[in-house]
mmCIF file of C-alpha atoms in Angstrom:
data_model
loop_
_atom_site.group_PDB
_atom_site.id
_atom_site.type_symbol
_atom_site.label_atom_id
_atom_site.label_comp_id
_atom_site.label_asym_id
_atom_site.label_seq_id
_atom_site.Cartn_x
_atom_site.Cartn_y
_atom_site.Cartn_z
ATOM 1 C CA MET R 96 -110.101 -212.122 188.762
ATOM 2 C CA ALA R 97 -113.189 -213.683 187.191
ATOM 3 C CA MET R 98 -112.222 -217.016 188.756
ATOM 4 C CA ALA R 99 -111.608 -215.341 192.088
ATOM 5 C CA LYS R 100 -115.008 -213.607 192.089
ATOM 6 C CA PHE R 101 -116.793 -216.880 191.371
ATOM 7 C CA VAL R 102 -114.821 -218.772 194.026
ATOM 8 C CA PHE R 103 -115.296 -216.033 196.632
ATOM 9 C CA ARG R 104 -119.061 -215.856 196.124
ATOM 10 C CA SER R 105 -119.283 -219.598 196.465
ATOM 11 C CA LEU R 106 -117.094 -219.724 199.567
ATOM 12 C CA ALA R 107 -118.974 -216.885 201.271
ATOM 13 C CA ARG R 108 -122.090 -219.070 201.390
ATOM 14 C CA GLU R 109 -120.214 -221.966 202.998
ATOM 15 C CA HIS R 110 -117.872 -220.023 205.308
ATOM 16 C CA PRO R 111 -119.697 -217.104 206.922
ATOM 17 C CA SER R 112 -116.983 -216.015 209.375
ATOM 18 C CA PRO R 113 -114.240 -213.756 207.966
ATOM 19 C CA SER R 114 -111.376 -215.894 209.300
ATOM 20 C CA ASP R 115 -112.855 -219.160 208.022
ATOM 21 C CA PHE R 116 -113.636 -217.571 204.646
ATOM 22 C CA LEU R 117 -110.063 -216.294 204.176
ATOM 23 C CA GLN R 118 -108.536 -219.646 205.209
ATOM 24 C CA SER R 119 -110.671 -221.456 202.648
ATOM 25 C CA ALA R 120 -110.163 -218.809 199.964
ATOM 26 C CA ASN R 121 -106.411 -218.935 200.447
ATOM 27 C CA ASP R 122 -106.301 -222.713 200.057
ATOM 28 C CA VAL R 123 -108.273 -222.494 196.794
ATOM 29 C CA VAL R 124 -106.232 -219.579 195.443
ATOM 30 C CA VAL R 125 -102.905 -221.296 196.250
ATOM 31 C CA GLY R 126 -103.930 -224.160 193.984
ATOM 32 C CA GLU R 127 -105.301 -222.006 191.154
ATOM 33 C CA ILE R 128 -103.238 -218.840 190.826
ATOM 34 C CA ALA R 129 -100.058 -218.527 188.779
ATOM 35 C CA PRO R 130 -96.757 -218.562 190.693
ATOM 36 C CA GLY R 131 -95.725 -215.089 191.811
ATOM 37 C CA LYS R 132 -99.316 -213.814 191.768
ATOM 38 C CA PHE R 133 -101.413 -213.074 194.838
ATOM 39 C CA ILE R 134 -104.629 -211.404 195.970
ATOM 40 C CA THR R 135 -105.066 -208.986 198.854
ATOM 41 C CA MET R 136 -108.387 -208.883 200.645
ATOM 42 C CA ALA R 137 -110.168 -207.515 203.673
ATOM 43 C CA TYR R 138 -113.326 -209.466 204.491
ATOM 44 C CA LEU R 139 -115.841 -207.735 206.750
ATOM 45 C CA LEU R 140 -119.224 -208.538 208.201
ATOM 46 C CA ILE R 141 -121.176 -205.492 209.295
ATOM 47 C CA ASP R 142 -124.131 -205.958 211.621
ATOM 48 C CA ALA R 143 -125.934 -202.610 211.593
ATOM 49 C CA GLU R 144 -128.645 -203.773 213.995
ATOM 50 C CA ARG R 145 -126.147 -204.752 216.694
ATOM 51 C CA GLY R 146 -123.618 -202.089 215.725
ATOM 52 C CA LEU R 147 -120.703 -204.447 215.127
ATOM 53 C CA VAL R 148 -117.967 -204.934 212.548
ATOM 54 C CA VAL R 149 -116.095 -208.239 212.353
ATOM 55 C CA GLY R 150 -113.215 -208.563 209.927
ATOM 56 C CA ALA R 151 -110.117 -210.438 208.874
ATOM 57 C CA GLY R 152 -107.451 -209.468 206.383
ATOM 58 C CA ALA R 153 -105.075 -210.957 203.861
ATOM 59 C CA GLY R 154 -102.483 -208.309 203.051
ATOM 60 C CA HIS R 155 -104.995 -205.561 202.289
ATOM 61 C CA PRO R 156 -104.665 -202.120 203.919
ATOM 62 C CA PRO R 157 -106.546 -202.053 207.233
ATOM 63 C CA PRO R 158 -110.042 -200.527 207.088
ATOM 64 C CA ARG R 159 -110.470 -197.192 208.847
ATOM 65 C CA LEU R 160 -113.327 -196.789 211.301
ATOM 66 C CA VAL R 161 -114.536 -193.217 211.675
ATOM 67 C CA SER R 162 -116.816 -192.347 214.558
ATOM 68 C CA ALA R 163 -119.570 -189.766 214.371
ATOM 69 C CA ASP R 164 -117.384 -187.591 216.654
ATOM 70 C CA GLY R 165 -114.566 -187.605 214.056
ATOM 71 C CA SER R 166 -112.138 -189.968 215.739
ATOM 72 C CA VAL R 167 -110.526 -192.470 213.369
ATOM 73 C CA ARG R 168 -109.038 -195.826 214.238
ATOM 74 C CA SER R 169 -107.792 -198.831 212.335
ATOM 75 C CA LEU R 170 -109.451 -202.231 212.223
ATOM 76 C CA ASP R 171 -106.159 -204.086 212.441
ATOM 77 C CA VAL R 172 -106.873 -207.055 210.197
ATOM 78 C CA ARG R 173 -103.584 -208.642 209.259
ATOM 79 C CA GLY R 174 -102.610 -211.829 207.490
ATOM 80 C CA LEU R 175 -100.631 -213.186 204.570
ATOM 81 C CA VAL R 176 -101.930 -212.319 201.094
ATOM 82 C CA LEU R 177 -103.979 -215.022 199.382
ATOM 83 C CA GLY R 178 -102.159 -217.415 197.075
ATOM 84 C CA VAL R 179 -98.658 -217.490 198.559
ATOM 85 C CA GLU R 180 -98.764 -220.380 201.034
ATOM 86 C CA GLY R 181 -101.485 -222.847 201.988
ATOM 87 C CA GLY R 182 -102.627 -223.616 205.503
ATOM 88 C CA GLN R 183 -102.766 -220.007 206.682
ATOM 89 C CA THR R 184 -104.930 -218.841 209.556
ATOM 90 C CA TYR R 185 -106.479 -215.390 209.745
ATOM 91 C CA GLU R 186 -107.384 -213.662 212.996
ATOM 92 C CA GLU R 187 -110.674 -211.834 213.350
ATOM 93 C CA GLN R 188 -110.991 -208.355 214.792
ATOM 94 C CA HIS R 189 -114.209 -206.955 216.270
ATOM 95 C CA ALA R 190 -115.163 -203.303 216.666
ATOM 96 C CA PRO R 191 -118.307 -201.393 217.588
ATOM 97 C CA LEU R 192 -120.067 -199.371 214.886
ATOM 98 C CA GLY R 193 -122.315 -196.729 216.374
ATOM 99 C CA PRO R 194 -124.975 -194.623 214.673
ATOM 100 C CA GLY R 195 -123.271 -192.196 212.294
ATOM 101 C CA ASP R 196 -120.031 -194.229 212.264
ATOM 102 C CA ALA R 197 -118.497 -195.393 208.991
ATOM 103 C CA VAL R 198 -116.154 -198.087 207.725
ATOM 104 C CA VAL R 199 -113.728 -197.005 205.004
ATOM 105 C CA LEU R 200 -112.051 -199.589 202.766
ATOM 106 C CA TYR R 201 -109.493 -198.521 200.165
ATOM 107 C CA THR R 202 -106.742 -199.855 197.935
ATOM 108 C CA ASP R 203 -103.056 -199.313 198.583
ATOM 109 C CA GLY R 204 -103.023 -196.886 195.660
ATOM 110 C CA VAL R 205 -104.677 -194.326 197.946
ATOM 111 C CA LEU R 206 -101.953 -194.595 200.591
ATOM 112 C CA GLU R 207 -99.178 -194.691 197.992
ATOM 113 C CA ALA R 208 -100.274 -191.687 195.914
ATOM 114 C CA ARG R 209 -97.303 -189.321 195.737
ATOM 115 C CA HIS R 210 -96.591 -185.633 195.553
ATOM 116 C CA GLU R 211 -92.926 -184.686 195.131
ATOM 117 C CA GLY R 212 -91.880 -187.954 196.787
ATOM 118 C CA GLU R 213 -94.275 -187.626 199.737
ATOM 119 C CA LEU R 214 -96.852 -190.381 200.230
ATOM 120 C CA TYR R 215 -100.543 -189.647 200.806
ATOM 121 C CA GLY R 216 -100.381 -191.986 203.819
ATOM 122 C CA PHE R 217 -102.541 -192.784 206.826
ATOM 123 C CA ASP R 218 -102.393 -189.349 208.475
ATOM 124 C CA ARG R 219 -103.784 -187.581 205.411
ATOM 125 C CA LEU R 220 -106.406 -190.320 204.870
ATOM 126 C CA ASP R 221 -107.528 -190.144 208.501
ATOM 127 C CA ALA R 222 -107.745 -186.343 208.385
ATOM 128 C CA ILE R 223 -109.949 -186.293 205.275
ATOM 129 C CA VAL R 224 -112.129 -189.138 206.579
ATOM 130 C CA SER R 225 -112.637 -187.288 209.854
ATOM 131 C CA ALA R 226 -113.439 -184.007 208.092
ATOM 132 C CA ALA R 227 -115.943 -185.722 205.764
ATOM 133 C CA ARG R 228 -117.654 -187.838 208.459
ATOM 134 C CA GLY R 229 -120.954 -185.925 208.278
ATOM 135 C CA LEU R 230 -121.395 -186.686 204.572
ATOM 136 C CA SER R 231 -123.137 -189.678 203.021
ATOM 137 C CA ALA R 232 -121.103 -192.840 202.416
ATOM 138 C CA ARG R 233 -120.905 -192.062 198.697
ATOM 139 C CA ASP R 234 -119.795 -188.471 199.330
ATOM 140 C CA ILE R 235 -117.125 -189.602 201.823
ATOM 141 C CA ALA R 236 -115.710 -191.969 199.194
ATOM 142 C CA GLU R 237 -115.795 -189.291 196.487
ATOM 143 C CA THR R 238 -114.146 -186.774 198.836
ATOM 144 C CA ILE R 239 -111.290 -189.191 199.600
ATOM 145 C CA LEU R 240 -110.723 -189.933 195.904
ATOM 146 C CA ALA R 241 -110.813 -186.257 194.949
ATOM 147 C CA ASP R 242 -108.357 -185.372 197.715
ATOM 148 C CA CYS R 243 -106.056 -188.212 196.675
ATOM 149 C CA ARG R 244 -106.131 -187.100 193.021
ATOM 150 C CA ASP R 245 -105.533 -183.466 193.997
ATOM 151 C CA PHE R 246 -102.619 -184.460 196.225
ATOM 152 C CA ALA R 247 -100.990 -186.403 193.385
ATOM 153 C CA ALA R 248 -101.871 -183.761 190.751
ATOM 154 C CA ASN R 249 -103.793 -186.499 188.903
ATOM 155 C CA GLU R 250 -100.545 -188.479 188.454
ATOM 156 C CA LEU R 251 -101.645 -191.707 190.120
ATOM 157 C CA ALA R 252 -99.259 -194.637 189.656
ATOM 158 C CA ASP R 253 -101.684 -197.259 190.982
ATOM 159 C CA ASP R 254 -105.422 -197.811 191.133
ATOM 160 C CA CYS R 255 -107.310 -195.900 193.798
ATOM 161 C CA ALA R 256 -110.601 -197.375 194.941
ATOM 162 C CA VAL R 257 -112.640 -196.521 198.030
ATOM 163 C CA VAL R 258 -115.729 -198.155 199.526
ATOM 164 C CA VAL R 259 -117.545 -196.594 202.480
ATOM 165 C CA VAL R 260 -120.299 -198.172 204.570
ATOM 166 C CA LYS R 261 -122.034 -195.879 207.022
ATOM 167 C CA ARG R 262 -124.410 -196.833 209.813
ATOM 168 C CA LEU R 263 -127.238 -194.350 209.730
ATOM 169 C CA PRO R 264 -128.651 -192.965 212.969
ATOM 170 C CA PRO R 265 -132.145 -194.210 213.867
ATOM 171 C CA GLU R 266 -134.963 -192.166 212.375
#
């Protein structure tokens, strides 16, 4: 992961668009990562001034976009994980981000948390994101993680990480 962080920071300067970045990152990772290993990633650019999110994905769960009114939708960024096969292309998705809207990124461990065989899943994630929409970005993330832990009775089989970016309304 240390190699990946260094490479990604370097590539981000040279390849500002999400699709171009992921194509370049994949080609580097294919040549450097051990066979059978891979990296998932969602790469987003958020323009708060224009109210726009642009993203591309490489096998990572799709970011959730929560509007100030509570509606939740997916930013459907899809593509092959990094490190499996060179020469991949990654399609960009664009979405508006209004004042009070938030972008929620998370690891698959959130979706795959279990309680008596039932997965946490998208429906539960979307419901908690919608309910927490009025909170700060940090509090939304903490609310999701707490709900996930509670659901799984603190028996998480995989890592659970959440990052939230919220566009604040004008002052």
